[in-house]
Short mmCIF file of C-alpha atoms and ligand atoms in Angstrom, two decimals:
data_model
loop_
_atom_site.label_atom_id
_atom_site.label_comp_id
_atom_site.label_asym_id
_atom_site.label_seq_id
_atom_site.Cartn_x
_atom_site.Cartn_y
_atom_site.Cartn_z
CA UNK A 1 0.21 0.52 -0.49
CA UNK A 2 1.19 3.00 -0.52
CA UNK A 3 0.27 6.41 0.34
CA UNK A 4 1.49 10.30 -1.02
CA UNK A 5 2.19 13.18 0.26
CA UNK A 6 2.21 16.30 -2.14
CA UNK A 7 1.72 19.83 -2.02
CA UNK A 8 -0.77 21.56 -3.27
CA UNK A 9 0.52 25.79 -3.61
CA UNK A 10 3.44 26.76 -5.71
CA UNK A 11 6.30 24.15 -2.94
CA UNK A 12 6.88 25.43 0.78
CA UNK A 13 3.64 24.15 2.27
CA UNK A 14 5.42 22.08 5.53
CA UNK A 15 5.87 18.62 3.69
CA UNK A 16 9.35 17.88 5.08
CA UNK A 17 7.95 18.40 9.37
CA UNK A 18 4.46 16.45 7.97
CA UNK A 19 6.61 13.73 6.05
CA UNK A 20 8.67 13.81 9.47
CA UNK A 21 5.67 13.24 11.14
CA UNK A 22 4.19 11.01 9.54
CA UNK A 23 6.90 8.15 9.15
CA UNK A 24 6.51 6.38 12.30
CA UNK A 25 3.42 4.80 10.87
CA UNK A 26 5.55 4.09 7.59
CA UNK A 27 7.87 1.39 7.27
CA UNK A 28 9.48 2.97 3.53
CA UNK A 29 9.81 6.94 2.67
CA UNK A 30 10.34 7.66 -1.09
CA UNK A 31 11.41 10.86 -2.37
CA UNK A 32 9.90 10.45 -6.45
CA UNK A 33 10.69 13.53 -8.65
CA UNK A 34 12.57 17.11 -8.12
CA UNK A 35 16.20 17.54 -6.56
CA UNK A 36 18.33 19.97 -4.52
CA UNK A 37 15.86 23.35 -5.84
CA UNK A 38 13.66 21.06 -2.66
CA UNK A 39 14.21 22.06 0.81
CA UNK A 40 12.48 20.34 3.93
CA UNK A 41 12.56 21.76 6.84
CA UNK A 42 11.66 19.51 10.29
CA UNK A 43 12.69 20.47 13.50
CA UNK A 44 12.24 18.32 16.88
CA UNK A 45 14.71 18.60 19.88
CA UNK A 46 15.04 22.41 19.89
CA UNK A 47 17.13 21.85 16.39
CA UNK A 48 16.42 22.64 12.35
CA UNK A 49 17.36 20.26 9.83
CA UNK A 50 16.91 21.26 6.11
CA UNK A 51 17.30 18.51 3.84
CA UNK A 52 17.71 18.98 -0.46
CA UNK A 53 17.54 15.19 -1.48
CA UNK A 54 16.99 12.55 1.39
CA UNK A 55 13.51 11.77 2.20
CA UNK A 56 12.81 13.24 5.21
CA UNK A 57 12.24 10.41 7.37
CA UNK A 58 15.74 9.92 7.44
CA UNK A 59 15.08 10.69 11.49
CA UNK A 60 13.34 7.63 12.26
CA UNK A 61 15.53 4.46 13.54
CA UNK A 62 12.76 2.07 11.91
CA UNK A 63 12.38 3.03 8.24
CA UNK A 64 14.01 2.44 4.77
CA UNK A 65 14.52 5.93 2.64
CA UNK A 66 14.58 5.55 -0.88
CA UNK A 67 15.39 8.61 -3.33
CA UNK A 68 13.41 7.39 -6.36
CA UNK A 69 14.08 7.41 -10.11
CA UNK A 70 12.29 10.39 -11.03
CA UNK A 71 14.49 12.33 -8.18
CA UNK A 72 18.03 14.42 -9.46
CA UNK A 73 20.76 14.49 -7.93
CA UNK A 74 23.67 16.43 -7.40
CA UNK A 75 26.48 14.44 -5.63
CA UNK A 76 28.14 18.01 -4.07
CA UNK A 77 24.68 18.90 -3.00
CA UNK A 78 24.09 15.04 -1.49
CA UNK A 79 27.33 14.42 0.25
CA UNK A 80 26.60 17.83 2.14
CA UNK A 81 22.93 17.12 2.92
CA UNK A 82 25.93 13.12 4.31
CA UNK A 83 27.60 15.32 6.46
CA UNK A 84 25.27 17.87 7.80
CA UNK A 85 23.77 13.73 9.26
CA UNK A 86 26.78 12.26 10.59
CA UNK A 87 26.98 13.73 14.02
CA UNK A 88 23.59 11.30 14.10
CA UNK A 89 24.81 8.34 13.78
CA UNK A 90 22.14 7.55 11.28
CA UNK A 91 22.96 3.82 9.64
CA UNK A 92 22.90 5.74 6.03
CA UNK A 93 24.47 2.88 4.07
CA UNK A 94 21.37 0.42 5.03
CA UNK A 95 18.75 3.39 5.79
CA UNK A 96 19.07 5.25 2.45
CA UNK A 97 18.73 3.74 -0.80
CA UNK A 98 19.53 5.16 -4.05
CA UNK A 99 17.57 5.03 -7.58
CA UNK A 100 19.73 3.35 -10.29
CA UNK A 101 18.40 5.54 -12.75
CA UNK A 102 17.33 8.55 -10.63
CA UNK A 103 19.62 10.99 -13.24
CA UNK A 104 22.94 12.83 -11.81
CA UNK A 105 22.84 16.43 -11.98
CA UNK A 106 26.59 17.54 -13.27
CA UNK A 107 28.60 20.62 -12.32
CA UNK A 108 27.91 21.63 -16.16
CA UNK A 109 24.00 21.68 -15.27
CA UNK A 110 24.27 24.24 -12.90
CA UNK A 111 26.28 26.35 -15.39
CA UNK A 112 24.00 25.85 -17.83
CA UNK A 113 20.91 27.03 -15.43
CA UNK A 114 22.54 29.85 -14.49
CA UNK A 115 22.94 30.81 -19.04
CA UNK A 116 19.96 30.14 -19.64
CA UNK A 117 18.27 32.68 -16.89
CA UNK A 118 20.57 35.53 -17.86
CA UNK A 119 19.95 34.52 -21.31
CA UNK A 120 16.26 35.48 -20.26
CA UNK A 121 16.97 38.76 -19.33
CA UNK A 122 13.89 40.30 -17.26
CA UNK A 123 11.50 36.78 -18.03
CA UNK A 124 13.46 34.07 -16.02
CA UNK A 125 12.13 32.05 -13.99
CA UNK A 126 13.35 32.45 -10.91
CA UNK A 127 15.37 29.00 -11.16
CA UNK A 128 16.92 27.83 -7.48
CA UNK A 129 20.20 27.54 -10.51
CA UNK A 130 20.76 24.27 -9.21
CA UNK A 131 20.63 22.65 -12.48
CA UNK A 132 17.48 21.10 -12.40
CA UNK A 133 15.73 21.92 -15.90
CA UNK A 134 18.46 20.63 -17.70
CA UNK A 135 19.24 18.03 -16.11
CA UNK A 136 15.79 16.65 -16.56
CA UNK A 137 16.47 18.79 -20.21
CA UNK A 138 19.02 15.62 -20.97
CA UNK A 139 16.74 12.51 -19.29
CA UNK A 140 14.05 13.45 -21.65
CA UNK A 141 16.45 14.33 -24.63
CA UNK A 142 17.95 10.79 -23.82
CA UNK A 143 20.89 11.76 -23.29
CA UNK A 144 21.28 11.90 -19.46
CA UNK A 145 24.26 9.79 -16.91
CA UNK A 146 22.88 8.24 -14.39
CA UNK A 147 23.43 6.62 -10.68
CA UNK A 148 23.69 3.19 -11.53
CA UNK A 149 26.29 4.31 -14.94
CA UNK A 150 28.56 5.00 -11.65
CA UNK A 151 28.54 1.38 -11.17
CA UNK A 152 30.24 1.38 -14.83
CA UNK A 153 34.15 1.78 -15.41
CA UNK A 154 33.32 3.79 -18.47
CA UNK A 155 31.45 6.22 -16.98
CA UNK A 156 34.11 8.62 -16.63
CA UNK A 157 34.39 8.53 -20.25
CA UNK A 158 30.57 9.11 -20.31
CA UNK A 159 30.80 12.29 -17.94
CA UNK A 160 33.52 13.75 -19.74
CA UNK A 161 31.40 14.11 -23.74
CA UNK A 162 28.22 15.61 -21.87
CA UNK A 163 30.46 18.12 -19.62
CA UNK A 164 32.00 18.89 -22.79
CA UNK A 165 28.75 19.34 -25.19
CA UNK A 166 27.66 21.31 -22.15
CA UNK A 167 30.35 23.81 -22.58
CA UNK A 168 30.07 24.10 -25.95
CA UNK A 169 26.22 24.88 -25.58
CA UNK A 170 27.25 27.48 -22.74
CA UNK A 171 28.90 29.33 -25.02
CA UNK A 172 25.77 29.56 -27.47
CA UNK A 173 23.61 31.78 -25.47
CA UNK A 174 26.32 34.28 -25.14
CA UNK A 175 25.81 35.43 -21.85
CA UNK A 176 28.81 35.84 -19.51
CA UNK A 177 28.66 33.09 -17.23
CA UNK A 178 32.36 33.22 -15.23
CA UNK A 179 33.24 29.73 -13.79
CA UNK A 180 36.44 27.14 -13.33
CA UNK A 181 34.96 23.79 -14.26
CA UNK A 182 38.59 22.20 -13.18
CA UNK A 183 37.12 22.90 -9.86
CA UNK A 184 33.85 22.28 -9.78
CA UNK A 185 35.13 18.69 -11.21
CA UNK A 186 37.34 18.10 -8.42
CA UNK A 187 34.95 18.46 -6.13
CA UNK A 188 32.28 16.43 -8.41
CA UNK A 189 34.62 13.72 -8.40
CA UNK A 190 35.01 13.11 -5.05
CA UNK A 191 31.45 13.77 -4.46
CA UNK A 192 30.59 10.66 -6.55
CA UNK A 193 32.90 8.41 -4.54
CA UNK A 194 30.90 9.26 -1.54
CA UNK A 195 27.85 8.40 -3.48
CA UNK A 196 28.82 5.26 -4.84
CA UNK A 197 30.22 3.92 -0.96
CA UNK A 198 25.88 4.43 -0.37
CA UNK A 199 23.20 1.20 -1.84
CA UNK A 200 22.15 1.54 -5.27
CA UNK A 201 19.19 -0.21 -5.96
CA UNK A 202 16.73 -1.36 -8.97
CA UNK A 203 13.86 0.84 -6.65
CA UNK A 204 11.00 -0.04 -8.34
CA UNK A 205 11.73 -3.82 -7.79
CA UNK A 206 12.69 -3.09 -4.02
CA UNK A 207 9.07 -1.09 -3.51
CA UNK A 208 7.38 -3.64 -5.76
CA UNK A 209 8.38 -6.55 -3.12
CA UNK A 210 7.69 -4.62 -0.15
CA UNK A 211 4.00 -3.84 -0.83
CA UNK A 212 3.26 -7.38 -1.96
CA UNK A 213 5.20 -8.45 1.78
CA UNK A 214 2.50 -6.02 2.93
CA UNK A 215 4.69 -2.71 4.05
CA UNK A 216 3.48 0.31 4.24
CA UNK A 217 4.99 3.23 1.71
CA UNK A 218 4.36 6.54 1.94
CA UNK A 219 5.70 8.46 -1.15
CA UNK A 220 7.44 12.28 -0.53
CA UNK A 221 6.88 15.03 -3.08
CA UNK A 222 8.78 18.33 -3.48
CA UNK A 223 8.11 22.02 -4.56
CA UNK A 224 3.91 22.00 -5.18
CA UNK A 225 1.22 21.13 -7.91
CA UNK A 226 0.96 25.23 -9.18
CA UNK A 227 5.02 24.62 -10.28
CA UNK A 228 4.40 21.73 -11.74
CA UNK A 229 5.48 20.92 -15.44
CA UNK A 230 1.94 20.16 -16.96
CA UNK A 231 -0.63 21.09 -14.74
CA UNK A 232 1.88 24.73 -13.37
CA UNK A 233 1.55 28.17 -13.78
CA UNK A 234 4.24 27.71 -17.23
CA UNK A 235 6.59 27.78 -17.97
CA UNK A 236 7.60 29.69 -14.31
CA UNK A 237 7.10 25.90 -12.94
CA UNK A 238 10.52 23.64 -11.76
CA UNK A 239 10.86 20.43 -14.59
CA UNK A 240 9.30 17.63 -13.45
CA UNK A 241 5.54 15.79 -12.10
CA UNK A 242 4.84 17.06 -8.70
CA UNK A 243 1.55 15.91 -8.70
CA UNK A 244 0.31 12.57 -8.21
CA UNK A 245 1.57 11.12 -11.19
CA UNK A 246 4.47 12.00 -10.51
CA UNK A 247 5.13 9.67 -7.96
CA UNK A 248 4.23 6.43 -10.16
CA UNK A 249 6.89 7.74 -12.63
CA UNK A 250 9.09 8.41 -10.01
CA UNK A 251 8.96 5.37 -8.23
CA UNK A 252 7.22 2.98 -10.20
CA UNK A 253 4.17 1.94 -8.42
CA UNK A 254 1.16 1.67 -10.38
CA UNK A 255 -2.20 3.79 -9.86
CA UNK A 256 -4.42 1.49 -8.94
CA UNK A 257 -2.09 0.51 -5.35
CA UNK A 258 -2.24 4.43 -4.40
CA UNK A 259 -5.17 5.21 -1.32
CA UNK A 260 -4.22 7.97 0.63
CA UNK A 261 -2.68 11.47 -1.36
CA UNK A 262 -2.16 13.54 1.70
CA UNK A 263 -2.36 17.93 0.29
CA UNK A 264 -0.45 20.00 2.68
CA UNK A 265 -1.38 23.38 2.15
CA UNK A 266 -0.62 26.42 4.18
CA UNK A 267 -3.40 28.88 5.40
CA UNK A 268 -2.04 31.35 3.11
CA UNK A 269 0.05 31.48 0.28
CA UNK A 270 3.72 31.67 -1.01
CA UNK A 271 6.07 32.07 -3.72
CA UNK A 272 9.43 31.39 -4.69
CA UNK A 273 10.94 32.97 -7.87
CA UNK A 274 9.01 34.62 -11.19
CA UNK A 275 5.58 34.33 -11.95
CA UNK A 276 1.67 34.61 -11.62
CA UNK A 277 0.55 34.65 -8.15
CA UNK A 278 -3.30 36.38 -8.37
CA UNK A 279 -3.78 36.57 -4.30
CA UNK A 280 0.23 38.10 -4.05
CA UNK A 281 -0.26 41.45 -1.18
CA UNK A 282 2.18 43.90 -1.90
CA UNK A 283 0.99 45.81 1.76
CA UNK A 284 1.48 45.56 5.27
CA UNK A 285 -0.46 42.76 5.47
CA UNK A 286 2.01 40.54 2.94
CA UNK A 287 4.95 42.14 4.95
CA UNK A 288 3.44 40.72 8.34
CA UNK A 289 3.16 37.12 7.17
CA UNK A 290 6.72 37.13 5.45
CA UNK A 291 7.79 38.43 9.29
CA UNK A 292 6.03 36.19 11.05
CA UNK A 293 5.95 33.03 8.77
CA UNK A 294 9.66 33.61 8.56
CA UNK A 295 9.18 33.18 4.46
CA UNK A 296 12.68 32.67 3.14
CA UNK A 297 13.44 29.91 0.73
CA UNK A 298 15.09 27.26 3.21
CA UNK A 299 17.14 26.44 -0.36
CA UNK A 300 17.91 30.06 -1.53
CA UNK A 301 17.74 32.28 1.08
CA UNK A 302 15.04 34.55 -0.92
CA UNK A 303 12.06 36.21 0.89
CA UNK A 304 9.38 34.31 -0.84
CA UNK A 305 5.88 36.64 -2.20
CA UNK A 306 3.14 35.82 0.70
CA UNK A 307 -0.96 36.55 -0.57
CA UNK A 308 -4.00 35.07 1.09
CA UNK A 309 -5.30 31.88 -0.20
CA UNK A 310 -6.30 30.78 -2.73
CA UNK A 311 -9.17 28.21 -2.73
CA UNK A 312 -9.51 27.99 -7.14
CA UNK A 313 -5.46 27.25 -7.11
CA UNK A 314 -6.37 25.43 -4.64
CA UNK A 315 -9.16 23.69 -5.92
CA UNK A 316 -7.56 22.88 -8.64
CA UNK A 317 -4.82 21.26 -7.01
CA UNK A 318 -7.15 19.26 -4.96
CA UNK A 319 -8.81 17.84 -8.23
CA UNK A 320 -5.57 17.53 -9.75
CA UNK A 321 -4.29 14.97 -7.18
CA UNK A 322 -7.13 13.49 -5.71
CA UNK A 323 -6.67 14.61 -2.47
CA UNK A 324 -8.39 12.35 0.32
CA UNK A 325 -7.21 14.11 3.51
CA UNK A 326 -5.73 17.72 4.17
CA UNK A 327 -3.51 19.32 6.21
CA UNK A 328 -3.36 22.61 6.67
CA UNK A 329 0.56 24.81 8.50
CA UNK A 330 1.29 27.71 9.18
CA UNK A 331 -2.26 28.65 10.74
CA UNK A 332 -0.49 30.35 13.76
CA UNK A 333 1.39 33.23 11.03
CA UNK A 334 -2.61 34.41 11.14
CA UNK A 335 -3.11 34.86 14.75
CA UNK A 336 -3.54 38.59 14.82
CA UNK A 337 -5.69 38.95 11.32
CA UNK A 338 -8.84 41.13 12.37
CA UNK A 339 -10.47 39.73 8.96
CA UNK A 340 -9.02 36.89 6.76
CA UNK A 341 -9.20 36.93 2.63
CA UNK A 342 -9.87 33.96 0.99
CA UNK A 343 -9.84 34.31 -2.65
CA UNK A 344 -12.79 32.28 -4.47
CA UNK A 345 -13.04 33.44 -7.82
CA UNK A 346 -11.64 35.06 -10.50
CA UNK A 347 -12.84 38.18 -12.91
CA UNK A 348 -11.34 37.46 -16.15
CA UNK A 349 -12.32 39.28 -19.54
CA UNK A 350 -15.35 40.73 -17.20
CA UNK A 351 -16.47 37.24 -15.79
CA UNK A 352 -16.39 35.25 -12.55
CA UNK A 353 -14.60 32.44 -13.08
CA UNK A 354 -13.54 29.86 -10.52
CA UNK A 355 -10.87 27.69 -12.59
CA UNK A 356 -7.39 28.41 -13.45
CA UNK A 357 -7.28 30.33 -16.92
CA UNK A 358 -4.26 29.00 -19.62
CA UNK A 359 -3.58 33.20 -19.53
CA UNK A 360 -3.32 33.03 -15.49
CA UNK A 361 -0.69 36.09 -15.91
CA UNK A 362 -1.30 38.51 -13.60
CA UNK A 363 -2.36 41.52 -15.45
CA UNK A 364 -5.00 39.61 -16.52
CA UNK A 365 -6.67 37.98 -13.09
CA UNK A 366 -8.18 39.81 -10.24
CA UNK A 367 -9.03 37.83 -7.05
CA UNK A 368 -12.52 37.49 -5.63
CA UNK A 369 -12.32 37.36 -1.91
CA UNK A 370 -14.64 36.20 0.45
CA UNK A 371 -14.08 37.78 4.37
CA UNK A 372 -13.63 35.45 7.54
CA UNK A 373 -13.13 36.85 11.71
CA UNK A 374 -9.39 36.63 11.87
CA UNK A 375 -8.49 35.03 15.63
CA UNK A 376 -5.95 36.61 18.09
CA UNK A 377 -5.39 34.28 20.42
CA UNK A 378 -1.67 32.50 20.15
CA UNK A 379 -2.11 28.53 18.74
CA UNK A 380 1.59 27.63 19.00
CA UNK A 381 1.81 25.88 22.18
CA UNK A 382 -2.01 24.21 21.92
CA UNK A 383 -2.18 20.70 21.36
CA UNK A 384 -6.76 19.72 20.81
CA UNK A 385 -8.38 20.34 18.21
CA UNK A 386 -10.90 21.89 21.08
CA UNK A 387 -8.49 24.56 22.08
CA UNK A 388 -7.96 25.79 18.95
CA UNK A 389 -10.37 29.28 18.27
CA UNK A 390 -13.76 29.57 17.51
CA UNK A 391 -12.62 31.57 14.28
CA UNK A 392 -10.19 29.40 13.36
CA UNK A 393 -12.40 26.45 13.26
CA UNK A 394 -14.95 28.71 11.19
CA UNK A 395 -12.36 29.30 8.60
CA UNK A 396 -11.63 25.71 8.51
CA UNK A 397 -14.75 24.73 8.41
CA UNK A 398 -15.48 27.38 5.40
CA UNK A 399 -12.45 25.38 3.28
CA UNK A 400 -13.18 21.69 4.42
CA UNK A 401 -17.26 23.02 2.90
CA UNK A 402 -15.08 24.83 -0.42
CA UNK A 403 -13.01 22.09 -1.05
CA UNK A 404 -15.01 18.99 -0.23
CA UNK A 405 -11.69 17.21 1.46
CA UNK A 406 -11.93 16.74 5.52
CA UNK A 407 -8.56 18.81 7.69
CA UNK A 408 -7.34 16.03 9.31
CA UNK A 409 -4.01 18.00 10.50
CA UNK A 410 -3.32 21.80 11.58
CA UNK A 411 -0.23 22.57 11.99
CA UNK A 412 0.64 25.70 14.87
CA UNK A 413 4.03 25.40 14.12
CA UNK A 414 7.57 24.37 13.09
CA UNK A 415 8.10 21.41 15.91
CA UNK A 416 7.07 18.21 15.84
CA UNK A 417 4.57 18.99 18.60
CA UNK A 418 2.60 21.51 17.27
CA UNK A 419 0.98 19.34 15.21
CA UNK A 420 -2.88 18.98 15.66
CA UNK A 421 -4.76 16.18 14.06
CA UNK A 422 -8.50 16.46 13.84
P1 IMP B 1 14.16 24.97 -10.73
O1 IMP B 1 13.24 24.17 -10.46
O2 IMP B 1 15.52 25.47 -9.13
O3 IMP B 1 14.41 25.64 -11.98
O4 IMP B 1 12.83 26.36 -10.44
C1 IMP B 1 11.69 26.84 -11.11
C2 IMP B 1 10.78 27.51 -10.00
O5 IMP B 1 10.38 26.33 -8.93
C3 IMP B 1 11.01 28.54 -9.41
O6 IMP B 1 10.44 29.33 -9.36
C4 IMP B 1 11.51 28.16 -7.87
O7 IMP B 1 11.22 29.40 -7.19
C5 IMP B 1 10.70 27.18 -7.61
N1 IMP B 1 10.77 25.81 -7.13
C6 IMP B 1 11.63 25.22 -7.17
N2 IMP B 1 11.84 24.21 -6.16
C7 IMP B 1 11.68 25.06 -5.13
C8 IMP B 1 11.28 24.80 -3.67
O8 IMP B 1 10.88 23.48 -2.80
N3 IMP B 1 9.96 25.57 -2.91
C9 IMP B 1 9.73 26.63 -3.76
N4 IMP B 1 10.02 26.71 -5.33
C10 IMP B 1 10.06 26.25 -5.84
#
């Protein structure tokens, strides 16, 4: 049996925290797409951990963690993540398994990302510049290098041919990208040696057998549904399928084996990078959300854009993913607002619509808001659903009514313990 856990907005919903909270109920946690553009933050025992490629179940003794075939791995960042885990005495070789079919991010993929963004000028995507797009391009272009290639003696030859091609492509962009490839390669080859110490597996086979043996698997998504390469706000998206279907292709899980689909959303909305964001705020309210919510990218440190909850977009994500259980994060950040706004429709070309139009650029779309009462109480010490203030319960009831899916978890702070089940 496989359950999925996905972000429903533009990423940074708090997936890392919830995976960590849920891990005790699962035998295997498996990442299925994305790469080190993700930053999954976990907090417990007073320590904050940020994971980029490693699944968020790594801190639990009994769970096996799998990096699936749909993930792209940068050995250099991966090594740093492993180094950060050193002090926790985790048996990494037996607890962390890597799909042979996962693609490798080469140093030149990162350079290509930088060149591509520089060439786009004002139209840049706002990429995390981790080489994600160019690596997935090589995957679909059938040129990529995979983890399994490292088990063969001639992998450096393959590497060289691909890196040389990338260098020629960087020249094609005709922009100023400064780099010292020799230095980057020394670091890369060194990190590959670390990666090679881990267990490479045929993960689809492993997962198939685990299911046959009755093990419970949680597939951990990265980024969010509105960054999906097909269904997101293209071209301002990432390069993988962040939606439920991505778990099938990114792990080799058949659709009929998926049971629960946990959809994670923030009680408001944030976005990093460029692209449409109809409910974005440029006023004091947006500033307050950013400050109180500490809305800075876990991977890049960039300030996140903030705005009211967008139910049109959220409904779309619930639909695309077939969400069965919702989890509302960062409810505590909304404490203290007199009134809360929720976008329930868009004005688009003179009409009121309730779906995401093809051309969702902010200049074409004006949000239509419903106002709800805010609450003043500090939620961060609350532990039971009965403690929650009436106005928050009304907010939750309104969302459940609109989305027709129950909100099962309300998060009231970053720590594992600040999690209320309903
Ligand atoms: P890329 O995937 O790094 O190329 O970035 C493409 C877009 O997705 C940019 O707008 C990024 O800010 C956004 N993005 C990528 N990963 C994340 C994430 O983990 N959280 C939020 N936004 C992300």
